[in-house]
Amino acid sequence: MKPLQAALQGSREVGFTVLSMSLSLVAVFLPLLLMGGLPRPPAARVRRHPVGGDRHLAGGLPHPDADNVRLAAEKRQVPPADAQPRLWPPAGGRAGGYGKSLKWVLKHSRLTGLVVLGTIALSVWLYISIPKTFFPEQDTGVLMGDIQADQSISFQAMRGKLQDFMKIIREDPAVDNVTGFTGGSRVNSGMMFITLKPRDQRHETAQQVIDRLRKKLANEPGANLFLMAVQDIRVGGRQSNASYQYTLLSDDLSALREWEPKIRKALAALPELADVNSDQQDNGAEMDLVYDRDTMSRLGISVQDANNLLNNAFGQRQISTIYQPLNQYKVVMEVDPAYTQDVSALDKMFVINSDGKPIPLPYFAKWQPANAPLSVNHQGLSAASTISFNLPTGPLAVGSQRGH
């Protein structure tokens, strides 16, 4: 078999394999090549290897055909120079230029070595100096905000804080819509979702909008709103009020409550960080009722009677269910919400004793303010406190991302 025919036959046998592998590699590495940030430089180096590998595969032949080519090449005589096929003129010019440059490089080997070392040093310097991050920050057009108010705040006051924050955000020219809610397990917290205008209708990025709103939102007394841009990939395994977080673990809850404020204040003093906050809520307000059991026994009142009174008044005790075709509604018993805002309502409460007589609650009980944790977070079997923070824009953010 002639060498050309052997090469063509071998190429036909591996052509489909080479094409399918090339398309598969393009599909795998294309997202990395288009991605900014830290993952891109390694991908930019990897992308050259499949091309080189394809070039070698395209020249590979099955073993029988390769043997024929080798035997034919040994028997073949080199034709005269004028009988050799001439290269296409542009290709011939490039080949000649390559030959001249190769001779020059081989002639000046020391200078070439210095250039190689300088190129390596320049690459290292550029890799160190360019801005880097773990994942590139996206501008999805959606911001998420977490409100953190005083731990002793009431639901009514918290609702007012939420409305104030929403009013400030709606006035920003880059904001299209904002929604928020509060309540649930934590009375002093709330969440907001902010939709920005399309990118072609605003001149700022999502992070620049956050920086502008941060200055306006800082004037709200008794509450803080922490904003962050919604990302497709979120770093961290816990829900927090900012983009970056550290979680402190301890088997001793008292030690955790002692050291968490110290670490949080130290991080807040760093200019490279912004919106430093913590999920440790150990200073909530509560009112402790202390029963005088001797007086209760003398008046014919049991502890269960007093607890039932307080539960009926403030515990939203369920007493019935209203069934409708599409839903069910719980019926609860409680005092008027106006009487739940002040401790003076306890002075007006009465307990029916064993003789059927109403006994004022202050006759056998006294109350005193105290502090209590709103929540105790855990990770595994250890108590946990998460300190989260954001990075400011500008030179400080670049320096912090570099690790300086």
mmCIF file of C-alpha atoms in Angstrom:
data_model
loop_
_atom_site.group_PDB
_atom_site.id
_atom_site.type_symbol
_atom_site.label_atom_id
_atom_site.label_comp_id
_atom_site.label_asym_id
_atom_site.label_seq_id
_atom_site.Cartn_x
_atom_site.Cartn_y
_atom_site.Cartn_z
ATOM 1 C CA MET A 1 0.000 0.000 0.000
ATOM 2 C CA LYS A 2 1.288 3.422 -0.881
ATOM 3 C CA PRO A 3 2.132 5.782 2.015
ATOM 4 C CA LEU A 4 -0.547 8.307 1.057
ATOM 5 C CA GLN A 5 -3.233 5.641 0.856
ATOM 6 C CA ALA A 6 -2.157 4.201 4.195
ATOM 7 C CA ALA A 7 -2.326 7.651 5.817
ATOM 8 C CA LEU A 8 -5.770 8.341 4.372
ATOM 9 C CA GLN A 9 -7.106 4.960 5.459
ATOM 10 C CA GLY A 10 -5.727 5.381 8.984
ATOM 11 C CA SER A 11 -7.175 8.890 9.246
ATOM 12 C CA ARG A 12 -10.596 7.607 8.204
ATOM 13 C CA GLU A 13 -10.484 4.949 10.914
ATOM 14 C CA VAL A 14 -9.712 7.379 13.737
ATOM 15 C CA GLY A 15 -11.398 10.473 12.315
ATOM 16 C CA PHE A 16 -14.763 9.981 14.018
ATOM 17 C CA THR A 17 -13.081 9.223 17.347
ATOM 18 C CA VAL A 18 -10.941 12.355 17.146
ATOM 19 C CA LEU A 19 -13.933 14.510 16.221
ATOM 20 C CA SER A 20 -16.120 13.178 19.045
ATOM 21 C CA MET A 21 -13.330 13.602 21.614
ATOM 22 C CA SER A 22 -12.676 17.158 20.449
ATOM 23 C CA LEU A 23 -16.336 18.116 20.714
ATOM 24 C CA SER A 24 -16.551 16.536 24.170
ATOM 25 C CA LEU A 25 -13.512 18.468 25.391
ATOM 26 C CA VAL A 26 -14.889 21.717 23.982
ATOM 27 C CA ALA A 27 -18.193 21.132 25.789
ATOM 28 C CA VAL A 28 -16.362 20.429 29.069
ATOM 29 C CA PHE A 29 -13.886 23.320 29.049
ATOM 30 C CA LEU A 30 -15.975 26.024 27.356
ATOM 31 C CA PRO A 31 -17.747 27.121 30.600
ATOM 32 C CA LEU A 32 -14.379 27.424 32.354
ATOM 33 C CA LEU A 33 -12.880 29.461 29.513
ATOM 34 C CA LEU A 34 -15.771 31.939 29.644
ATOM 35 C CA MET A 35 -15.700 32.204 33.445
ATOM 36 C CA GLY A 36 -13.888 35.102 35.085
ATOM 37 C CA GLY A 37 -12.013 35.108 38.361
ATOM 38 C CA LEU A 38 -9.636 32.514 39.760
ATOM 39 C CA PRO A 39 -10.815 29.398 37.827
ATOM 40 C CA ARG A 40 -10.041 30.991 34.449
ATOM 41 C CA PRO A 41 -6.184 31.010 34.291
ATOM 42 C CA PRO A 42 -5.830 27.235 34.851
ATOM 43 C CA ALA A 43 -8.548 26.616 32.273
ATOM 44 C CA ALA A 44 -6.784 28.884 29.787
ATOM 45 C CA ARG A 45 -3.677 26.718 30.113
ATOM 46 C CA VAL A 46 -5.584 23.426 29.926
ATOM 47 C CA ARG A 47 -7.391 24.340 26.727
ATOM 48 C CA ARG A 48 -4.219 23.993 24.630
ATOM 49 C CA HIS A 49 -3.603 20.354 25.519
ATOM 50 C CA PRO A 50 -6.604 18.799 23.718
ATOM 51 C CA VAL A 51 -5.590 20.557 20.485
ATOM 52 C CA GLY A 52 -2.066 19.182 20.667
ATOM 53 C CA GLY A 53 -3.376 15.736 21.518
ATOM 54 C CA ASP A 54 -5.708 15.798 18.524
ATOM 55 C CA ARG A 55 -2.828 16.693 16.243
ATOM 56 C CA HIS A 56 -0.914 13.602 17.350
ATOM 57 C CA LEU A 57 -3.981 11.381 17.113
ATOM 58 C CA ALA A 58 -4.760 12.587 13.613
ATOM 59 C CA GLY A 59 -1.329 11.445 12.492
ATOM 60 C CA GLY A 60 -1.647 8.040 14.177
ATOM 61 C CA LEU A 61 -2.241 4.955 12.069
ATOM 62 C CA PRO A 62 -3.141 1.317 12.753
ATOM 63 C CA HIS A 63 -0.129 -0.928 13.193
ATOM 64 C CA PRO A 64 -0.230 -2.761 9.799
ATOM 65 C CA ASP A 65 -0.563 0.472 7.829
ATOM 66 C CA ALA A 66 2.154 2.155 9.868
ATOM 67 C CA ASP A 67 4.528 -0.720 9.073
ATOM 68 C CA ASN A 68 3.798 -0.333 5.375
ATOM 69 C CA VAL A 69 4.544 3.374 5.561
ATOM 70 C CA ARG A 70 7.845 2.710 7.365
ATOM 71 C CA LEU A 71 8.938 0.042 4.855
ATOM 72 C CA ALA A 72 7.976 2.208 1.920
ATOM 73 C CA ALA A 73 9.927 5.134 3.345
ATOM 74 C CA GLU A 74 13.049 2.980 3.690
ATOM 75 C CA LYS A 75 12.906 1.843 0.051
ATOM 76 C CA ARG A 76 12.026 5.235 -1.340
ATOM 77 C CA GLN A 77 14.813 7.361 -2.827
ATOM 78 C CA VAL A 78 14.857 11.087 -2.262
ATOM 79 C CA PRO A 79 13.863 12.828 -5.506
ATOM 80 C CA PRO A 80 15.846 15.744 -6.891
ATOM 81 C CA ALA A 81 15.279 19.176 -5.394
ATOM 82 C CA ASP A 82 13.454 20.462 -8.444
ATOM 83 C CA ALA A 83 11.149 17.427 -8.366
ATOM 84 C CA GLN A 84 10.069 17.925 -4.746
ATOM 85 C CA PRO A 85 6.594 19.455 -4.273
ATOM 86 C CA ARG A 86 6.704 23.140 -3.581
ATOM 87 C CA LEU A 87 4.909 24.667 -0.608
ATOM 88 C CA TRP A 88 2.111 27.138 -1.020
ATOM 89 C CA PRO A 89 3.835 30.570 -1.154
ATOM 90 C CA PRO A 90 2.410 31.951 2.127
ATOM 91 C CA ALA A 91 3.239 28.687 3.918
ATOM 92 C CA GLY A 92 6.699 28.683 2.460
ATOM 93 C CA GLY A 93 7.312 32.206 3.705
ATOM 94 C CA ARG A 94 6.271 31.273 7.216
ATOM 95 C CA ALA A 95 8.477 28.197 7.147
ATOM 96 C CA GLY A 96 11.442 30.293 6.066
ATOM 97 C CA GLY A 97 10.852 32.840 8.801
ATOM 98 C CA TYR A 98 10.538 30.082 11.363
ATOM 99 C CA GLY A 99 13.824 28.580 10.242
ATOM 100 C CA LYS A 100 15.658 31.888 10.537
ATOM 101 C CA SER A 101 14.231 32.573 14.000
ATOM 102 C CA LEU A 102 15.126 29.058 15.142
ATOM 103 C CA LYS A 103 18.726 29.502 14.010
ATOM 104 C CA TRP A 104 18.927 32.844 15.837
ATOM 105 C CA VAL A 105 17.571 31.318 19.059
ATOM 106 C CA LEU A 106 20.013 28.419 18.904
ATOM 107 C CA LYS A 107 22.862 30.823 18.262
ATOM 108 C CA HIS A 108 21.988 33.008 21.298
ATOM 109 C CA SER A 109 21.171 30.270 23.801
ATOM 110 C CA ARG A 110 22.158 32.271 26.882
ATOM 111 C CA LEU A 111 19.963 35.202 25.966
ATOM 112 C CA THR A 112 17.121 32.791 25.228
ATOM 113 C CA GLY A 113 17.506 31.235 28.672
ATOM 114 C CA LEU A 114 17.374 34.654 30.308
ATOM 115 C CA VAL A 115 14.222 35.497 28.358
ATOM 116 C CA VAL A 116 12.601 32.247 29.518
ATOM 117 C CA LEU A 117 13.481 32.963 33.149
ATOM 118 C CA GLY A 118 12.216 36.533 32.810
ATOM 119 C CA THR A 119 8.960 35.275 31.305
ATOM 120 C CA ILE A 120 8.470 32.880 34.211
ATOM 121 C CA ALA A 121 9.192 35.628 36.745
ATOM 122 C CA LEU A 122 6.806 38.007 34.969
ATOM 123 C CA SER A 123 4.075 35.346 34.945
ATOM 124 C CA VAL A 124 4.500 34.767 38.681
ATOM 125 C CA TRP A 125 4.380 38.508 39.380
ATOM 126 C CA LEU A 126 1.254 38.952 37.263
ATOM 127 C CA TYR A 127 -0.441 36.012 38.981
ATOM 128 C CA ILE A 128 0.290 37.551 42.384
ATOM 129 C CA SER A 129 -0.673 41.113 41.463
ATOM 130 C CA ILE A 130 -3.908 40.588 39.524
ATOM 131 C CA PRO A 131 -7.188 40.751 41.505
ATOM 132 C CA LYS A 132 -8.360 37.269 42.445
ATOM 133 C CA THR A 133 -11.308 35.730 44.206
ATOM 134 C CA PHE A 134 -12.517 32.234 44.954
ATOM 135 C CA PHE A 135 -15.547 32.589 42.707
ATOM 136 C CA PRO A 136 -16.270 35.546 40.412
ATOM 137 C CA GLU A 137 -18.951 37.833 41.786
ATOM 138 C CA GLN A 138 -22.088 37.856 39.685
ATOM 139 C CA ASP A 139 -24.559 40.626 39.013
ATOM 140 C CA THR A 140 -27.810 38.676 38.919
ATOM 141 C CA GLY A 141 -29.931 41.777 39.452
ATOM 142 C CA VAL A 142 -31.272 40.506 42.787
ATOM 143 C CA LEU A 143 -30.189 41.594 46.271
ATOM 144 C CA MET A 144 -31.034 39.867 49.535
ATOM 145 C CA GLY A 145 -31.106 41.724 52.829
ATOM 146 C CA ASP A 146 -31.199 40.579 56.443
ATOM 147 C CA ILE A 147 -32.445 42.926 59.158
ATOM 148 C CA GLN A 148 -30.982 42.588 62.630
ATOM 149 C CA ALA A 149 -32.525 44.780 65.320
ATOM 150 C CA ASP A 150 -32.120 45.128 69.070
ATOM 151 C CA GLN A 151 -32.741 41.841 70.821
ATOM 152 C CA SER A 152 -35.375 43.401 73.081
ATOM 153 C CA ILE A 153 -37.426 44.946 70.258
ATOM 154 C CA SER A 154 -41.140 44.204 69.949
ATOM 155 C CA PHE A 155 -42.895 42.987 66.836
ATOM 156 C CA GLN A 156 -44.673 46.317 66.338
ATOM 157 C CA ALA A 157 -41.404 48.258 66.531
ATOM 158 C CA MET A 158 -39.738 45.754 64.216
ATOM 159 C CA ARG A 159 -42.473 46.235 61.658
ATOM 160 C CA GLY A 160 -41.793 49.976 61.709
ATOM 161 C CA LYS A 161 -38.068 49.357 61.104
ATOM 162 C CA LEU A 162 -38.912 47.150 58.138
ATOM 163 C CA GLN A 163 -41.118 49.827 56.609
ATOM 164 C CA ASP A 164 -38.413 52.475 57.075
ATOM 165 C CA PHE A 165 -35.816 50.321 55.321
ATOM 166 C CA MET A 166 -38.172 49.539 52.447
ATOM 167 C CA LYS A 167 -38.932 53.241 51.961
ATOM 168 C CA ILE A 168 -35.225 54.120 51.750
ATOM 169 C CA ILE A 169 -34.521 51.348 49.251
ATOM 170 C CA ARG A 170 -37.495 52.198 47.013
ATOM 171 C CA GLU A 171 -36.131 55.724 46.579
ATOM 172 C CA ASP A 172 -32.910 54.448 44.987
ATOM 173 C CA PRO A 173 -32.948 54.943 41.187
ATOM 174 C CA ALA A 174 -31.471 51.486 40.501
ATOM 175 C CA VAL A 175 -34.190 49.584 42.406
ATOM 176 C CA ASP A 176 -37.167 48.160 40.546
ATOM 177 C CA ASN A 177 -39.038 46.361 43.334
ATOM 178 C CA VAL A 178 -38.584 45.449 46.993
ATOM 179 C CA THR A 179 -40.434 43.062 49.295
ATOM 180 C CA GLY A 180 -39.846 42.234 52.949
ATOM 181 C CA PHE A 181 -41.248 40.374 55.914
ATOM 182 C CA THR A 182 -40.557 39.925 59.607
ATOM 183 C CA GLY A 183 -41.752 37.715 62.441
ATOM 184 C CA GLY A 184 -41.474 33.988 62.905
ATOM 185 C CA SER A 185 -39.033 32.387 65.292
ATOM 186 C CA ARG A 186 -37.013 35.596 65.774
ATOM 187 C CA VAL A 187 -38.889 38.782 66.527
ATOM 188 C CA ASN A 188 -35.813 40.972 66.019
ATOM 189 C CA SER A 189 -35.008 39.802 62.482
ATOM 190 C CA GLY A 190 -36.435 40.240 59.017
ATOM 191 C CA MET A 191 -35.654 39.551 55.381
ATOM 192 C CA MET A 192 -35.853 41.600 52.213
ATOM 193 C CA PHE A 193 -35.609 40.762 48.521
ATOM 194 C CA ILE A 194 -34.671 43.588 46.170
ATOM 195 C CA THR A 195 -34.996 43.416 42.396
ATOM 196 C CA LEU A 196 -32.766 45.818 40.491
ATOM 197 C CA LYS A 197 -33.529 47.312 37.120
ATOM 198 C CA PRO A 198 -32.076 45.559 34.053
ATOM 199 C CA ARG A 199 -28.368 46.117 33.517
ATOM 200 C CA ASP A 200 -28.894 48.356 30.487
ATOM 201 C CA GLN A 201 -31.130 50.666 32.569
ATOM 202 C CA ARG A 202 -28.651 51.267 35.401
ATOM 203 C CA HIS A 203 -25.057 52.430 35.352
ATOM 204 C CA GLU A 204 -23.909 50.688 38.543
ATOM 205 C CA THR A 205 -23.181 47.088 39.351
ATOM 206 C CA ALA A 206 -25.026 45.297 42.125
ATOM 207 C CA GLN A 207 -22.101 45.791 44.519
ATOM 208 C CA GLN A 208 -21.969 49.522 43.769
ATOM 209 C CA VAL A 209 -25.686 49.783 44.524
ATOM 210 C CA ILE A 210 -25.074 48.007 47.852
ATOM 211 C CA ASP A 211 -22.266 50.440 48.726
ATOM 212 C CA ARG A 212 -24.528 53.398 47.993
ATOM 213 C CA LEU A 213 -27.427 52.018 50.023
ATOM 214 C CA ARG A 214 -25.154 51.090 52.931
ATOM 215 C CA LYS A 215 -24.514 54.766 53.697
ATOM 216 C CA LYS A 216 -28.233 55.610 53.666
ATOM 217 C CA LEU A 217 -29.309 52.611 55.725
ATOM 218 C CA ALA A 218 -26.741 53.282 58.455
ATOM 219 C CA ASN A 219 -28.853 56.154 59.830
ATOM 220 C CA GLU A 220 -31.674 53.901 61.082
ATOM 221 C CA PRO A 221 -31.424 53.687 64.905
ATOM 222 C CA GLY A 222 -31.818 50.354 66.628
ATOM 223 C CA ALA A 223 -31.534 48.147 63.543
ATOM 224 C CA ASN A 224 -29.092 47.206 60.795
ATOM 225 C CA LEU A 225 -29.771 45.975 57.282
ATOM 226 C CA PHE A 226 -27.088 43.812 55.660
ATOM 227 C CA LEU A 227 -27.302 43.522 51.875
ATOM 228 C CA MET A 228 -25.580 41.071 49.555
ATOM 229 C CA ALA A 229 -25.935 40.174 45.894
ATOM 230 C CA VAL A 230 -27.618 36.847 45.216
ATOM 231 C CA GLN A 231 -25.144 34.377 43.666
ATOM 232 C CA ASP A 232 -25.694 31.135 41.787
ATOM 233 C CA ILE A 233 -22.993 29.500 43.947
ATOM 234 C CA ARG A 234 -23.021 30.446 47.613
ATOM 235 C CA VAL A 235 -19.953 29.786 49.771
ATOM 236 C CA GLY A 236 -20.516 28.429 53.265
ATOM 237 C CA GLY A 237 -22.708 25.799 54.817
ATOM 238 C CA ARG A 238 -24.798 28.070 57.082
ATOM 239 C CA GLN A 239 -27.310 30.830 56.476
ATOM 240 C CA SER A 240 -25.812 34.181 57.436
ATOM 241 C CA ASN A 241 -26.297 37.898 56.883
ATOM 242 C CA ALA A 242 -23.289 38.409 54.591
ATOM 243 C CA SER A 243 -21.288 36.726 51.833
ATOM 244 C CA TYR A 244 -18.360 35.418 53.925
ATOM 245 C CA GLN A 245 -18.434 33.744 57.307
ATOM 246 C CA TYR A 246 -16.486 32.129 60.115
ATOM 247 C CA THR A 247 -18.151 29.678 62.494
ATOM 248 C CA LEU A 248 -16.866 29.334 66.054
ATOM 249 C CA LEU A 249 -17.469 26.007 67.805
ATOM 250 C CA SER A 250 -17.183 25.232 71.500
ATOM 251 C CA ASP A 251 -18.327 22.625 73.987
ATOM 252 C CA ASP A 252 -18.536 25.367 76.620
ATOM 253 C CA LEU A 253 -21.379 27.795 75.903
ATOM 254 C CA SER A 254 -20.111 30.365 78.397
ATOM 255 C CA ALA A 255 -16.663 30.408 76.752
ATOM 256 C CA LEU A 256 -18.291 30.867 73.347
ATOM 257 C CA ARG A 257 -20.337 33.817 74.602
ATOM 258 C CA GLU A 258 -17.189 35.329 76.080
ATOM 259 C CA TRP A 259 -14.953 35.082 73.019
ATOM 260 C CA GLU A 260 -17.431 35.715 70.213
ATOM 261 C CA PRO A 261 -17.808 39.466 70.974
ATOM 262 C CA LYS A 262 -14.024 39.852 71.214
ATOM 263 C CA ILE A 263 -13.426 38.245 67.825
ATOM 264 C CA ARG A 264 -16.315 40.135 66.229
ATOM 265 C CA LYS A 265 -15.036 43.502 67.471
ATOM 266 C CA ALA A 266 -11.515 42.695 66.247
ATOM 267 C CA LEU A 267 -12.837 41.864 62.771
ATOM 268 C CA ALA A 268 -15.042 44.966 62.718
ATOM 269 C CA ALA A 269 -11.952 47.121 63.325
ATOM 270 C CA LEU A 270 -10.338 45.910 60.076
ATOM 271 C CA PRO A 271 -10.830 48.338 57.155
ATOM 272 C CA GLU A 272 -10.785 45.403 54.712
ATOM 273 C CA LEU A 273 -14.130 44.112 56.047
ATOM 274 C CA ALA A 274 -17.640 45.553 56.042
ATOM 275 C CA ASP A 275 -20.998 44.606 57.569
ATOM 276 C CA VAL A 276 -19.442 42.470 60.314
ATOM 277 C CA ASN A 277 -22.236 40.783 62.286
ATOM 278 C CA SER A 278 -23.007 37.670 64.276
ATOM 279 C CA ASP A 279 -25.933 35.323 64.803
ATOM 280 C CA GLN A 280 -25.270 35.055 68.546
ATOM 281 C CA GLN A 281 -28.422 36.309 70.284
ATOM 282 C CA ASP A 282 -27.863 36.024 74.026
ATOM 283 C CA ASN A 283 -29.202 39.329 75.325
ATOM 284 C CA GLY A 284 -32.937 39.117 74.824
ATOM 285 C CA ALA A 285 -35.350 40.686 77.288
ATOM 286 C CA GLU A 286 -37.717 38.602 79.371
ATOM 287 C CA MET A 287 -39.896 39.045 82.431
ATOM 288 C CA ASP A 288 -39.524 36.438 85.173
ATOM 289 C CA LEU A 289 -42.499 35.756 87.460
ATOM 290 C CA VAL A 290 -41.642 34.498 90.942
ATOM 291 C CA TYR A 291 -44.436 32.778 92.871
ATOM 292 C CA ASP A 292 -44.771 32.975 96.647
ATOM 293 C CA ARG A 293 -45.859 29.394 97.207
ATOM 294 C CA ASP A 294 -46.701 29.891 100.884
ATOM 295 C CA THR A 295 -49.106 32.695 100.030
ATOM 296 C CA MET A 296 -50.570 30.658 97.167
ATOM 297 C CA SER A 297 -51.219 27.735 99.491
ATOM 298 C CA ARG A 298 -52.871 30.005 102.038
ATOM 299 C CA LEU A 299 -55.105 31.584 99.358
ATOM 300 C CA GLY A 300 -56.074 28.242 97.826
ATOM 301 C CA ILE A 301 -54.280 28.752 94.489
ATOM 302 C CA SER A 302 -52.195 26.103 92.753
ATOM 303 C CA VAL A 303 -49.243 26.709 90.449
ATOM 304 C CA GLN A 304 -51.180 25.107 87.607
ATOM 305 C CA ASP A 305 -54.000 27.642 88.052
ATOM 306 C CA ALA A 306 -51.548 30.547 87.719
ATOM 307 C CA ASN A 307 -49.839 28.991 84.698
ATOM 308 C CA ASN A 308 -53.187 28.418 82.983
ATOM 309 C CA LEU A 309 -54.052 32.078 83.478
ATOM 310 C CA LEU A 310 -50.828 33.254 81.835
ATOM 311 C CA ASN A 311 -51.126 30.728 79.030
ATOM 312 C CA ASN A 312 -54.696 31.778 78.252
ATOM 313 C CA ALA A 313 -53.673 35.430 78.201
ATOM 314 C CA PHE A 314 -50.371 35.375 76.296
ATOM 315 C CA GLY A 315 -49.818 31.862 74.916
ATOM 316 C CA GLN A 316 -52.377 31.914 72.052
ATOM 317 C CA ARG A 317 -53.976 28.712 73.275
ATOM 318 C CA GLN A 318 -55.869 26.924 70.534
ATOM 319 C CA ILE A 319 -59.491 26.307 71.487
ATOM 320 C CA SER A 320 -61.124 25.291 68.201
ATOM 321 C CA THR A 321 -60.704 24.841 64.434
ATOM 322 C CA ILE A 322 -62.915 26.324 61.731
ATOM 323 C CA TYR A 323 -63.152 24.011 58.717
ATOM 324 C CA GLN A 324 -63.763 25.511 55.288
ATOM 325 C CA PRO A 325 -63.862 23.794 51.864
ATOM 326 C CA LEU A 326 -60.368 25.001 50.930
ATOM 327 C CA ASN A 327 -58.650 25.642 54.252
ATOM 328 C CA GLN A 328 -58.667 25.280 58.025
ATOM 329 C CA TYR A 329 -58.443 28.161 60.487
ATOM 330 C CA LYS A 330 -57.170 27.884 64.050
ATOM 331 C CA VAL A 331 -59.138 29.666 66.755
ATOM 332 C CA VAL A 332 -56.923 30.919 69.597
ATOM 333 C CA MET A 333 -57.659 32.646 72.865
ATOM 334 C CA GLU A 334 -55.624 35.632 74.067
ATOM 335 C CA VAL A 335 -55.985 39.071 75.591
ATOM 336 C CA ASP A 336 -56.264 42.132 73.420
ATOM 337 C CA PRO A 337 -52.839 42.827 71.809
ATOM 338 C CA ALA A 338 -52.900 46.275 73.388
ATOM 339 C CA TYR A 339 -52.391 44.618 76.789
ATOM 340 C CA THR A 340 -49.336 42.660 75.674
ATOM 341 C CA GLN A 341 -47.097 45.696 75.172
ATOM 342 C CA ASP A 342 -46.625 46.642 78.816
ATOM 343 C CA VAL A 343 -45.966 44.737 82.016
ATOM 344 C CA SER A 344 -48.651 46.765 83.777
ATOM 345 C CA ALA A 345 -51.237 44.361 82.336
ATOM 346 C CA LEU A 346 -50.166 41.822 84.978
ATOM 347 C CA ASP A 347 -51.512 44.104 87.696
ATOM 348 C CA LYS A 348 -55.025 43.700 86.265
ATOM 349 C CA MET A 349 -55.100 39.906 86.142
ATOM 350 C CA PHE A 350 -56.993 37.668 88.604
ATOM 351 C CA VAL A 351 -56.828 33.958 89.423
ATOM 352 C CA ILE A 352 -59.900 32.052 90.641
ATOM 353 C CA ASN A 353 -59.009 30.154 93.807
ATOM 354 C CA SER A 354 -60.523 26.944 95.154
ATOM 355 C CA ASP A 355 -63.375 28.894 96.780
ATOM 356 C CA GLY A 356 -64.323 30.567 93.482
ATOM 357 C CA LYS A 357 -63.001 33.967 94.511
ATOM 358 C CA PRO A 358 -60.824 36.133 92.199
ATOM 359 C CA ILE A 359 -57.372 36.764 93.630
ATOM 360 C CA PRO A 360 -55.194 39.501 92.038
ATOM 361 C CA LEU A 361 -51.965 38.182 90.577
ATOM 362 C CA PRO A 362 -49.745 40.692 92.484
ATOM 363 C CA TYR A 363 -50.988 39.188 95.780
ATOM 364 C CA PHE A 364 -48.881 36.057 95.379
ATOM 365 C CA ALA A 365 -46.407 36.815 92.549
ATOM 366 C CA LYS A 366 -43.779 39.373 91.699
ATOM 367 C CA TRP A 367 -41.938 39.917 88.420
ATOM 368 C CA GLN A 368 -38.488 41.168 87.549
ATOM 369 C CA PRO A 369 -36.728 41.822 84.220
ATOM 370 C CA ALA A 370 -33.951 39.491 83.100
ATOM 371 C CA ASN A 371 -31.906 38.580 80.037
ATOM 372 C CA ALA A 372 -32.249 35.356 78.083
ATOM 373 C CA PRO A 373 -30.861 34.041 74.785
ATOM 374 C CA LEU A 374 -33.185 34.304 71.825
ATOM 375 C CA SER A 375 -31.581 31.227 70.298
ATOM 376 C CA VAL A 376 -28.665 28.840 70.810
ATOM 377 C CA ASN A 377 -27.173 27.640 67.522
ATOM 378 C CA HIS A 378 -25.481 24.270 67.129
ATOM 379 C CA GLN A 379 -23.283 22.576 64.584
ATOM 380 C CA GLY A 380 -23.133 18.894 65.223
ATOM 381 C CA LEU A 381 -22.905 18.405 68.972
ATOM 382 C CA SER A 382 -21.176 21.740 69.687
ATOM 383 C CA ALA A 383 -22.569 25.191 70.311
ATOM 384 C CA ALA A 384 -21.814 27.487 67.375
ATOM 385 C CA SER A 385 -21.675 31.197 66.599
ATOM 386 C CA THR A 386 -21.250 32.418 63.027
ATOM 387 C CA ILE A 387 -19.540 35.738 62.287
ATOM 388 C CA SER A 388 -20.263 36.921 58.746
ATOM 389 C CA PHE A 389 -18.963 39.891 56.775
ATOM 390 C CA ASN A 390 -18.797 41.460 53.324
ATOM 391 C CA LEU A 391 -15.887 42.916 51.376
ATOM 392 C CA PRO A 392 -15.961 46.586 50.360
ATOM 393 C CA THR A 393 -15.295 47.632 46.793
ATOM 394 C CA GLY A 394 -12.143 49.410 45.701
ATOM 395 C CA PRO A 395 -8.474 48.942 46.665
ATOM 396 C CA LEU A 396 -9.304 47.572 50.117
ATOM 397 C CA ALA A 397 -11.363 44.777 48.624
ATOM 398 C CA VAL A 398 -8.598 43.888 46.171
ATOM 399 C CA GLY A 399 -6.057 43.734 48.986
ATOM 400 C CA SER A 400 -8.272 41.556 51.150
ATOM 401 C CA GLN A 401 -8.917 39.134 48.300
ATOM 402 C CA ARG A 402 -5.175 38.831 47.758
ATOM 403 C CA GLY A 403 -4.783 37.864 51.401
ATOM 404 C CA HIS A 404 -2.694 40.926 52.371
#
